[in-house]
């Protein structure tokens, strides 16, 4: 807290922790260079060496683990639990990463949720992705709104969006207790074409 002027309710424990803070309040830093570059960012919590080290004006971020949210500068409302979690995030906001290296290379992507070691580890700019399981959606890079559940669950193309994968190639059985409910709403359809078939034929079908 070397540079602090009017910031209040801050706590800094560790070499160079919160060293650049000036007017920001309600920050907690525990560890070597934790929240080192923070100037006006408020309500941040960093536990671990170099956690949130480069944060400057980002608010309401929580980083637990060595290097967690290390590159964050102006991103807000991010939660990183685990060594290297959200390590590369710079301006991405509203991300949640739980696990070692979860969302480690995310830079600007927002509203992603990763649970498990290496989950969504390669995502950079994709948004609204949900990965649950070690290495789940590890192949997603720029795709958005993808869902991966289970260990090593990978979608066919990490640059595309709106894909779902449950389990990896080793899964040998998939069952559900009741029938799937598939929407038939016109708003969910694509490439709708007129038919020349008569009503009688359709009734027969």
PDB file of N, CA and C in Angstrom, residues 85-146:
ATOM      1  N   UNK A  85      -5.599 -20.012 -12.866  1.00  0.00           N
ATOM      2  CA  UNK A  85      -6.965 -19.846 -13.362  1.00  0.00           C
ATOM      3  C   UNK A  85      -7.160 -18.438 -13.901  1.00  0.00           C
ATOM      4  N   UNK A  86      -7.726 -18.325 -15.094  1.00  0.00           N
ATOM      5  CA  UNK A  86      -7.949 -17.031 -15.755  1.00  0.00           C
ATOM      6  C   UNK A  86      -6.663 -16.208 -15.813  1.00  0.00           C
ATOM      7  N   UNK A  87      -5.544 -16.877 -15.933  1.00  0.00           N
ATOM      8  CA  UNK A  87      -4.235 -16.211 -15.913  1.00  0.00           C
ATOM      9  C   UNK A  87      -4.076 -15.171 -17.001  1.00  0.00           C
ATOM     10  N   UNK A  88      -4.574 -15.442 -18.211  1.00  0.00           N
ATOM     11  CA  UNK A  88      -4.373 -14.531 -19.333  1.00  0.00           C
ATOM     12  C   UNK A  88      -5.472 -13.512 -19.519  1.00  0.00           C
ATOM     13  N   UNK A  89      -6.486 -13.557 -18.676  1.00  0.00           N
ATOM     14  CA  UNK A  89      -7.603 -12.632 -18.847  1.00  0.00           C
ATOM     15  C   UNK A  89      -7.147 -11.192 -18.688  1.00  0.00           C
ATOM     16  N   UNK A  90      -7.564 -10.333 -19.617  1.00  0.00           N
ATOM     17  CA  UNK A  90      -7.173  -8.923 -19.544  1.00  0.00           C
ATOM     18  C   UNK A  90      -8.379  -8.023 -19.297  1.00  0.00           C
ATOM     19  N   UNK A  91      -9.361  -8.075 -20.211  1.00  0.00           N
ATOM     20  CA  UNK A  91     -10.520  -7.211 -20.059  1.00  0.00           C
ATOM     21  C   UNK A  91     -11.828  -7.998 -20.004  1.00  0.00           C
ATOM     22  N   UNK A  92     -11.747  -9.318 -20.101  1.00  0.00           N
ATOM     23  CA  UNK A  92     -12.952 -10.143 -20.010  1.00  0.00           C
ATOM     24  C   UNK A  92     -13.605  -9.999 -18.648  1.00  0.00           C
ATOM     25  N   UNK A  93     -14.939 -10.024 -18.630  1.00  0.00           N
ATOM     26  CA  UNK A  93     -15.670  -9.828 -17.386  1.00  0.00           C
ATOM     27  C   UNK A  93     -16.691 -10.940 -17.165  1.00  0.00           C
ATOM     28  N   UNK A  94     -17.086 -11.089 -15.918  1.00  0.00           N
ATOM     29  CA  UNK A  94     -18.145 -12.018 -15.527  1.00  0.00           C
ATOM     30  C   UNK A  94     -17.803 -13.479 -15.845  1.00  0.00           C
ATOM     31  N   UNK A  95     -16.528 -13.841 -15.706  1.00  0.00           N
ATOM     32  CA  UNK A  95     -16.087 -15.217 -15.896  1.00  0.00           C
ATOM     33  C   UNK A  95     -15.909 -15.907 -14.545  1.00  0.00           C
ATOM     34  N   UNK A  96     -16.155 -17.221 -14.531  1.00  0.00           N
ATOM     35  CA  UNK A  96     -15.926 -18.024 -13.338  1.00  0.00           C
ATOM     36  C   UNK A  96     -15.054 -19.216 -13.709  1.00  0.00           C
ATOM     37  N   UNK A  97     -13.924 -19.353 -13.054  1.00  0.00           N
ATOM     38  CA  UNK A  97     -12.998 -20.449 -13.331  1.00  0.00           C
ATOM     39  C   UNK A  97     -12.605 -21.122 -12.023  1.00  0.00           C
ATOM     40  N   UNK A  98     -12.913 -22.408 -11.896  1.00  0.00           N
ATOM     41  CA  UNK A  98     -12.555 -23.176 -10.714  1.00  0.00           C
ATOM     42  C   UNK A  98     -11.722 -24.378 -11.127  1.00  0.00           C
ATOM     43  N   UNK A  99     -10.445 -24.346 -10.809  1.00  0.00           N
ATOM     44  CA  UNK A  99      -9.550 -25.441 -11.172  1.00  0.00           C
ATOM     45  C   UNK A  99      -8.240 -24.916 -11.720  1.00  0.00           C
ATOM     46  N   UNK A 100      -7.204 -25.689 -11.537  1.00  0.00           N
ATOM     47  CA  UNK A 100      -5.886 -25.300 -12.039  1.00  0.00           C
ATOM     48  C   UNK A 100      -5.956 -25.053 -13.541  1.00  0.00           C
ATOM     49  N   UNK A 101      -5.512 -23.891 -13.970  1.00  0.00           N
ATOM     50  CA  UNK A 101      -5.460 -23.488 -15.383  1.00  0.00           C
ATOM     51  C   UNK A 101      -6.815 -23.443 -16.073  1.00  0.00           C
ATOM     52  N   UNK A 102      -7.883 -23.426 -15.323  1.00  0.00           N
ATOM     53  CA  UNK A 102      -9.192 -23.262 -15.946  1.00  0.00           C
ATOM     54  C   UNK A 102      -9.268 -21.883 -16.591  1.00  0.00           C
ATOM     55  N   UNK A 103      -9.735 -21.831 -17.846  1.00  0.00           N
ATOM     56  CA  UNK A 103      -9.832 -20.571 -18.595  1.00  0.00           C
ATOM     57  C   UNK A 103      -8.503 -19.807 -18.593  1.00  0.00           C
ATOM     58  N   UNK A 104      -7.404 -20.528 -18.631  1.00  0.00           N
ATOM     59  CA  UNK A 104      -6.087 -19.910 -18.452  1.00  0.00           C
ATOM     60  C   UNK A 104      -5.716 -18.922 -19.541  1.00  0.00           C
ATOM     61  N   UNK A 105      -6.175 -19.134 -20.781  1.00  0.00           N
ATOM     62  CA  UNK A 105      -5.764 -18.248 -21.871  1.00  0.00           C
ATOM     63  C   UNK A 105      -6.873 -17.302 -22.308  1.00  0.00           C
ATOM     64  N   UNK A 106      -7.941 -17.250 -21.538  1.00  0.00           N
ATOM     65  CA  UNK A 106      -9.004 -16.301 -21.860  1.00  0.00           C
ATOM     66  C   UNK A 106      -8.452 -14.883 -21.798  1.00  0.00           C
ATOM     67  N   UNK A 107      -8.785 -14.078 -22.798  1.00  0.00           N
ATOM     68  CA  UNK A 107      -8.308 -12.688 -22.825  1.00  0.00           C
ATOM     69  C   UNK A 107      -9.466 -11.696 -22.714  1.00  0.00           C
ATOM     70  N   UNK A 108     -10.393 -11.774 -23.672  1.00  0.00           N
ATOM     71  CA  UNK A 108     -11.504 -10.819 -23.682  1.00  0.00           C
ATOM     72  C   UNK A 108     -12.858 -11.497 -23.565  1.00  0.00           C
ATOM     73  N   UNK A 109     -12.880 -12.810 -23.579  1.00  0.00           N
ATOM     74  CA  UNK A 109     -14.142 -13.527 -23.473  1.00  0.00           C
ATOM     75  C   UNK A 109     -14.835 -13.257 -22.151  1.00  0.00           C
ATOM     76  N   UNK A 110     -16.172 -13.220 -22.171  1.00  0.00           N
ATOM     77  CA  UNK A 110     -16.927 -12.934 -20.964  1.00  0.00           C
ATOM     78  C   UNK A 110     -18.033 -13.934 -20.714  1.00  0.00           C
ATOM     79  N   UNK A 111     -18.475 -13.984 -19.473  1.00  0.00           N
ATOM     80  CA  UNK A 111     -19.596 -14.830 -19.064  1.00  0.00           C
ATOM     81  C   UNK A 111     -19.358 -16.309 -19.359  1.00  0.00           C
ATOM     82  N   UNK A 112     -18.123 -16.744 -19.195  1.00  0.00           N
ATOM     83  CA  UNK A 112     -17.787 -18.156 -19.323  1.00  0.00           C
ATOM     84  C   UNK A 112     -17.730 -18.796 -17.936  1.00  0.00           C
ATOM     85  N   UNK A 113     -18.089 -20.083 -17.872  1.00  0.00           N
ATOM     86  CA  UNK A 113     -18.019 -20.824 -16.619  1.00  0.00           C
ATOM     87  C   UNK A 113     -17.230 -22.100 -16.843  1.00  0.00           C
ATOM     88  N   UNK A 114     -16.155 -22.281 -16.086  1.00  0.00           N
ATOM     89  CA  UNK A 114     -15.287 -23.450 -16.238  1.00  0.00           C
ATOM     90  C   UNK A 114     -15.049 -24.087 -14.875  1.00  0.00           C
ATOM     91  N   UNK A 115     -15.351 -25.382 -14.774  1.00  0.00           N
ATOM     92  CA  UNK A 115     -15.192 -26.104 -13.518  1.00  0.00           C
ATOM     93  C   UNK A 115     -14.370 -27.368 -13.775  1.00  0.00           C
ATOM     94  N   UNK A 116     -13.135 -27.379 -13.279  1.00  0.00           N
ATOM     95  CA  UNK A 116     -12.268 -28.533 -13.463  1.00  0.00           C
ATOM     96  C   UNK A 116     -10.923 -28.125 -14.014  1.00  0.00           C
ATOM     97  N   UNK A 117      -9.921 -28.907 -13.694  1.00  0.00           N
ATOM     98  CA  UNK A 117      -8.561 -28.625 -14.152  1.00  0.00           C
ATOM     99  C   UNK A 117      -8.524 -28.520 -15.680  1.00  0.00           C
ATOM    100  N   UNK A 118      -8.042 -27.400 -16.179  1.00  0.00           N
ATOM    101  CA  UNK A 118      -7.891 -27.213 -17.614  1.00  0.00           C
ATOM    102  C   UNK A 118      -9.181 -27.026 -18.383  1.00  0.00           C
ATOM    103  N   UNK A 119     -10.279 -26.857 -17.697  1.00  0.00           N
ATOM    104  CA  UNK A 119     -11.542 -26.637 -18.404  1.00  0.00           C
ATOM    105  C   UNK A 119     -11.483 -25.323 -19.169  1.00  0.00           C
ATOM    106  N   UNK A 120     -11.894 -25.344 -20.430  1.00  0.00           N
ATOM    107  CA  UNK A 120     -11.879 -24.162 -21.299  1.00  0.00           C
ATOM    108  C   UNK A 120     -10.490 -23.499 -21.326  1.00  0.00           C
ATOM    109  N   UNK A 121      -9.461 -24.301 -21.235  1.00  0.00           N
ATOM    110  CA  UNK A 121      -8.104 -23.774 -21.101  1.00  0.00           C
ATOM    111  C   UNK A 121      -7.648 -22.981 -22.320  1.00  0.00           C
ATOM    112  N   UNK A 122      -8.181 -23.285 -23.514  1.00  0.00           N
ATOM    113  CA  UNK A 122      -7.725 -22.620 -24.739  1.00  0.00           C
ATOM    114  C   UNK A 122      -8.615 -21.478 -25.177  1.00  0.00           C
ATOM    115  N   UNK A 123      -9.698 -21.254 -24.465  1.00  0.00           N
ATOM    116  CA  UNK A 123     -10.606 -20.181 -24.877  1.00  0.00           C
ATOM    117  C   UNK A 123      -9.922 -18.824 -24.780  1.00  0.00           C
ATOM    118  N   UNK A 124     -10.103 -18.007 -25.810  1.00  0.00           N
ATOM    119  CA  UNK A 124      -9.519 -16.664 -25.794  1.00  0.00           C
ATOM    120  C   UNK A 124     -10.591 -15.582 -25.819  1.00  0.00           C
ATOM    121  N   UNK A 125     -11.483 -15.664 -26.812  1.00  0.00           N
ATOM    122  CA  UNK A 125     -12.479 -14.612 -26.969  1.00  0.00           C
ATOM    123  C   UNK A 125     -13.914 -15.132 -26.921  1.00  0.00           C
ATOM    124  N   UNK A 126     -14.094 -16.428 -26.805  1.00  0.00           N
ATOM    125  CA  UNK A 126     -15.439 -16.992 -26.765  1.00  0.00           C
ATOM    126  C   UNK A 126     -16.204 -16.548 -25.529  1.00  0.00           C
ATOM    127  N   UNK A 127     -17.523 -16.489 -25.656  1.00  0.00           N
ATOM    128  CA  UNK A 127     -18.375 -16.045 -24.558  1.00  0.00           C
ATOM    129  C   UNK A 127     -19.478 -17.067 -24.275  1.00  0.00           C
ATOM    130  N   UNK A 128     -20.035 -16.982 -23.096  1.00  0.00           N
ATOM    131  CA  UNK A 128     -21.185 -17.797 -22.695  1.00  0.00           C
ATOM    132  C   UNK A 128     -20.927 -19.310 -22.815  1.00  0.00           C
ATOM    133  N   UNK A 129     -19.688 -19.746 -22.666  1.00  0.00           N
ATOM    134  CA  UNK A 129     -19.382 -21.176 -22.689  1.00  0.00           C
ATOM    135  C   UNK A 129     -19.481 -21.752 -21.275  1.00  0.00           C
ATOM    136  N   UNK A 130     -19.913 -23.016 -21.198  1.00  0.00           N
ATOM    137  CA  UNK A 130     -20.007 -23.691 -19.909  1.00  0.00           C
ATOM    138  C   UNK A 130     -19.302 -25.035 -20.005  1.00  0.00           C
ATOM    139  N   UNK A 131     -18.301 -25.240 -19.160  1.00  0.00           N
ATOM    140  CA  UNK A 131     -17.541 -26.492 -19.160  1.00  0.00           C
ATOM    141  C   UNK A 131     -17.471 -27.034 -17.740  1.00  0.00           C
ATOM    142  N   UNK A 132     -17.852 -28.292 -17.575  1.00  0.00           N
ATOM    143  CA  UNK A 132     -17.820 -28.929 -16.270  1.00  0.00           C
ATOM    144  C   UNK A 132     -17.105 -30.268 -16.374  1.00  0.00           C
ATOM    145  N   UNK A 133     -15.904 -30.342 -15.819  1.00  0.00           N
ATOM    146  CA  UNK A 133     -15.097 -31.559 -15.892  1.00  0.00           C
ATOM    147  C   UNK A 133     -13.680 -31.228 -16.300  1.00  0.00           C
ATOM    148  N   UNK A 134     -12.733 -32.022 -15.842  1.00  0.00           N
ATOM    149  CA  UNK A 134     -11.337 -31.803 -16.194  1.00  0.00           C
ATOM    150  C   UNK A 134     -11.158 -31.820 -17.712  1.00  0.00           C
ATOM    151  N   UNK A 135     -10.496 -30.799 -18.233  1.00  0.00           N
ATOM    152  CA  UNK A 135     -10.228 -30.624 -19.661  1.00  0.00           C
ATOM    153  C   UNK A 135     -11.497 -30.472 -20.509  1.00  0.00           C
ATOM    154  N   UNK A 136     -12.637 -30.274 -19.886  1.00  0.00           N
ATOM    155  CA  UNK A 136     -13.869 -30.102 -20.659  1.00  0.00           C
ATOM    156  C   UNK A 136     -13.773 -28.851 -21.530  1.00  0.00           C
ATOM    157  N   UNK A 137     -14.176 -28.975 -22.784  1.00  0.00           N
ATOM    158  CA  UNK A 137     -14.126 -27.879 -23.774  1.00  0.00           C
ATOM    159  C   UNK A 137     -12.730 -27.272 -23.895  1.00  0.00           C
ATOM    160  N   UNK A 138     -11.711 -28.082 -23.707  1.00  0.00           N
ATOM    161  CA  UNK A 138     -10.341 -27.582 -23.829  1.00  0.00           C
ATOM    162  C   UNK A 138     -10.006 -27.174 -25.252  1.00  0.00           C
ATOM    163  N   UNK A 139     -10.792 -27.644 -26.231  1.00  0.00           N
ATOM    164  CA  UNK A 139     -10.502 -27.307 -27.626  1.00  0.00           C
ATOM    165  C   UNK A 139     -11.220 -26.048 -28.093  1.00  0.00           C
ATOM    166  N   UNK A 140     -12.064 -25.482 -27.262  1.00  0.00           N
ATOM    167  CA  UNK A 140     -12.771 -24.255 -27.653  1.00  0.00           C
ATOM    168  C   UNK A 140     -11.801 -23.078 -27.594  1.00  0.00           C
ATOM    169  N   UNK A 141     -11.752 -22.305 -28.672  1.00  0.00           N
ATOM    170  CA  UNK A 141     -10.861 -21.146 -28.730  1.00  0.00           C
ATOM    171  C   UNK A 141     -11.634 -19.838 -28.861  1.00  0.00           C
ATOM    172  N   UNK A 142     -12.481 -19.768 -29.888  1.00  0.00           N
ATOM    173  CA  UNK A 142     -13.245 -18.538 -30.132  1.00  0.00           C
ATOM    174  C   UNK A 142     -14.744 -18.784 -30.200  1.00  0.00           C
ATOM    175  N   UNK A 143     -15.159 -20.028 -30.107  1.00  0.00           N
ATOM    176  CA  UNK A 143     -16.578 -20.345 -30.157  1.00  0.00           C
ATOM    177  C   UNK A 143     -17.307 -19.875 -28.913  1.00  0.00           C
ATOM    178  N   UNK A 144     -18.612 -19.661 -29.055  1.00  0.00           N
ATOM    179  CA  UNK A 144     -19.423 -19.160 -27.954  1.00  0.00           C
ATOM    180  C   UNK A 144     -20.648 -20.040 -27.715  1.00  0.00           C
ATOM    181  N   UNK A 145     -21.167 -19.953 -26.516  1.00  0.00           N
ATOM    182  CA  UNK A 145     -22.383 -20.656 -26.126  1.00  0.00           C
ATOM    183  C   UNK A 145     -22.281 -22.167 -26.342  1.00  0.00           C
ATOM    184  N   UNK A 146     -21.104 -22.718 -26.059  1.00  0.00           N
ATOM    185  CA  UNK A 146     -20.900 -24.158 -26.125  1.00  0.00           C
ATOM    186  C   UNK A 146     -21.017 -24.754 -24.726  1.00  0.00           C
TER     187      UNK A 146
END
